[in-house]
C-alpha positions as a printed Julia matrix, in Angstrom:
78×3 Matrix{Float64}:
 -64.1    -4.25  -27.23
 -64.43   -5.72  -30.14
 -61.33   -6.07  -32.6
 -63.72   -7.44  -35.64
 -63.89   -5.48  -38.94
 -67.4    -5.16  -40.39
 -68.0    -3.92  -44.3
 -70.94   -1.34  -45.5
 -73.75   -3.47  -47.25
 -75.89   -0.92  -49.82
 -80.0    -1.63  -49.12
 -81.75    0.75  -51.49
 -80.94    4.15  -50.34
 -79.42    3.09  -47.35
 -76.44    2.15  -45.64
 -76.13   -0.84  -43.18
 -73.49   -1.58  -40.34
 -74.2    -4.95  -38.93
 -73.01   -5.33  -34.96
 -70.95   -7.77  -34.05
 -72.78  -10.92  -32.18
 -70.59   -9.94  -28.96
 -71.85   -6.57  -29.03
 -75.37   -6.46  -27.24
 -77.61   -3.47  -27.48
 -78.81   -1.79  -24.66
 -81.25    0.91  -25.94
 -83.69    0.02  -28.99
 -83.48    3.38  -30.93
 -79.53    5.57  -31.11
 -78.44    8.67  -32.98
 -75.85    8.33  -35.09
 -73.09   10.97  -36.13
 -69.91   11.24  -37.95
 -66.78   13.13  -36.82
 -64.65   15.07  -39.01
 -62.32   12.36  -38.94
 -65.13    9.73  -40.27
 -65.82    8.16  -37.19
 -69.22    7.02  -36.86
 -70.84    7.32  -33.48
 -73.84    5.64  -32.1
 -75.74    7.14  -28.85
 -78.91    5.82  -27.29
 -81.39    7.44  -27.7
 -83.25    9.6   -24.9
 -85.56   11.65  -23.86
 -85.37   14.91  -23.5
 -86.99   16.33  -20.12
 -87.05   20.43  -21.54
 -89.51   19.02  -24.69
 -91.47   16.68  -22.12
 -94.81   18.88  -21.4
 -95.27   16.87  -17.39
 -91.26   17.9   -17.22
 -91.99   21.69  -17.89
 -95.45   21.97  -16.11
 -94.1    20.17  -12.95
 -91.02   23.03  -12.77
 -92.43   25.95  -14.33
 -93.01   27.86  -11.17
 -89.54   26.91   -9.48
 -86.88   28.88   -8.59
 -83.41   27.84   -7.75
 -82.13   28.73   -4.26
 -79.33   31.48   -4.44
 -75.88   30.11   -3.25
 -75.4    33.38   -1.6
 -78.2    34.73    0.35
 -78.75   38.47    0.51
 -79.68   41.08   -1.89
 -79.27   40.66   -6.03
 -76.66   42.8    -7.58
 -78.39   44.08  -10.47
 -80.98   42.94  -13.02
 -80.47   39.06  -12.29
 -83.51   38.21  -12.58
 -84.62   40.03  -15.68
């Protein structure tokens, strides 16, 4: 990890953390959120298969297999 301190730098109506050379990307887009504590945290971004239309029409018929076979208890599946 890297032990470097980097400083804010105001461009227009934005704010700008510059990365560390030693610190290599791995994604090309990331999410970024601040804890109540003020730490900043940067996720990759991904995709997320429950918006993707192929995702829902390739599943939308499935059913998962009970653990425990026999007859449902009440109104699970309503």
């Amino acid at each position: 990890m890297s032990d470097k301190t980097i400083k804010i730098r105001k461009s227009g109506n934005s704010n700008i953390l510059t990365l560390p050379k030693e610190i290599k990307p791995k994604a090309k887009r990331y999410r970024v959120f601040q804890g109540r504590d003020g730490m900043i945290v940067y996720v990759p971004e991904k995709s997320n298969p429950f918006k993707d239309p192929a995702f829902i029409n390739r599943y939308k018929n499935s059913r998962q297999k009970e653990e425990f076979e026999g007859p449902l208890f009440d109104n699970e599946l309503s």
